[in-house]
Amino acid sequence: MDRAADGTASGAAETATWAAACGSGVTADFWCDPVCPYSWVAAQWLQEVTRVRPVGIRLRLMSLQVLNEGREVDPEDPDGEWGAYLWAPVRACAAVEQRYGHEALGRFYRALGVRLHHRGEWDGIERALADAGLPREVAEAAWTTEYDAVVRASHARAVALVGTDVGTPVVAVDEVAFFGPVVSPAPRGEAAGRLWDGVLKLASVPGFHELRRPAATAPDFGPEPAAGASPYVGHKSDVRPPTG
């Protein structure tokens, strides 16, 4: 097949992916580090998307600490003041997923996001576990390396899709994957759906790389999300029996 024909075939496949994501129902993988404020805003946007588009969101974990390993200066902690704490939330998330399954991870991530980003409770892991109906003692795993291999494996899957020169979040739908979107505040209602449509369309264009403009001074988290069912979906292989 010549390059022109190959490009046409590739473009048709990517357009079909976008059309499916917009219209007939798909599951999108959403990788995030729970300490990332813009990932939390993106999570609120995606929750809105599930209300106005036939889209399911599968929550995945990645780590900014893994991403920045080996760098002389950690851009997330340039003064070295946070230390191991930046590992703690994602380790706690991995412990919840491995012990209690994907649905429990969704509940915990929602509760943890409220505690960390809306209330500024950076010592709130135990309280978030309680909010999610999970044992507080799971927080002990946040200060160990017990689930680091799980975090690293999930992180590696995201990086394989988008490379190491980005951050969180990462979204993937079939063969289309991208970093972002970085948006603040989270669009609501049909505005959230239109952003989803547009992001998928842009990401499906062969060769499209980047679109940027100046950022706001700080993320706008909006109101605390109301308690309710987790917007995230999983597969049977994601669910594990409780171990404690």
GROMACS .gro file of C-alpha atoms in nm, residues 95-101 104 107 133-135 138 147 238-244:
model
   21
   95ALA     CA    1  -0.382  -0.069   4.790
   96VAL     CA    2  -0.757  -0.005   4.767
   97GLU     CA    3  -0.778  -0.134   4.409
   98GLN     CA    4  -0.578  -0.449   4.481
   99ARG     CA    5  -0.763  -0.532   4.803
  100TYR     CA    6  -1.118  -0.423   4.725
  101GLY     CA    7  -1.147  -0.381   4.350
  104ALA     CA    8  -1.388   0.076   4.567
  107ARG     CA    9  -1.522   0.569   4.565
  133GLY     CA   10  -1.657   0.305   5.352
  134LEU     CA   11  -1.312   0.143   5.361
  135PRO     CA   12  -1.095   0.044   5.657
  138VAL     CA   13  -0.544   0.060   5.447
  147TYR     CA   14   0.211  -0.177   4.584
  238ASP     CA   15  -1.030  -0.557   3.800
  239VAL     CA   16  -1.235  -0.690   4.091
  240ARG     CA   17  -1.068  -0.876   4.375
  241PRO     CA   18  -1.225  -1.018   4.692
  242PRO     CA   19  -1.173  -0.822   5.014
  243THR     CA   20  -0.867  -0.924   5.212
  244GLY     CA   21  -0.937  -0.736   5.533
   0.00000   0.00000   0.00000
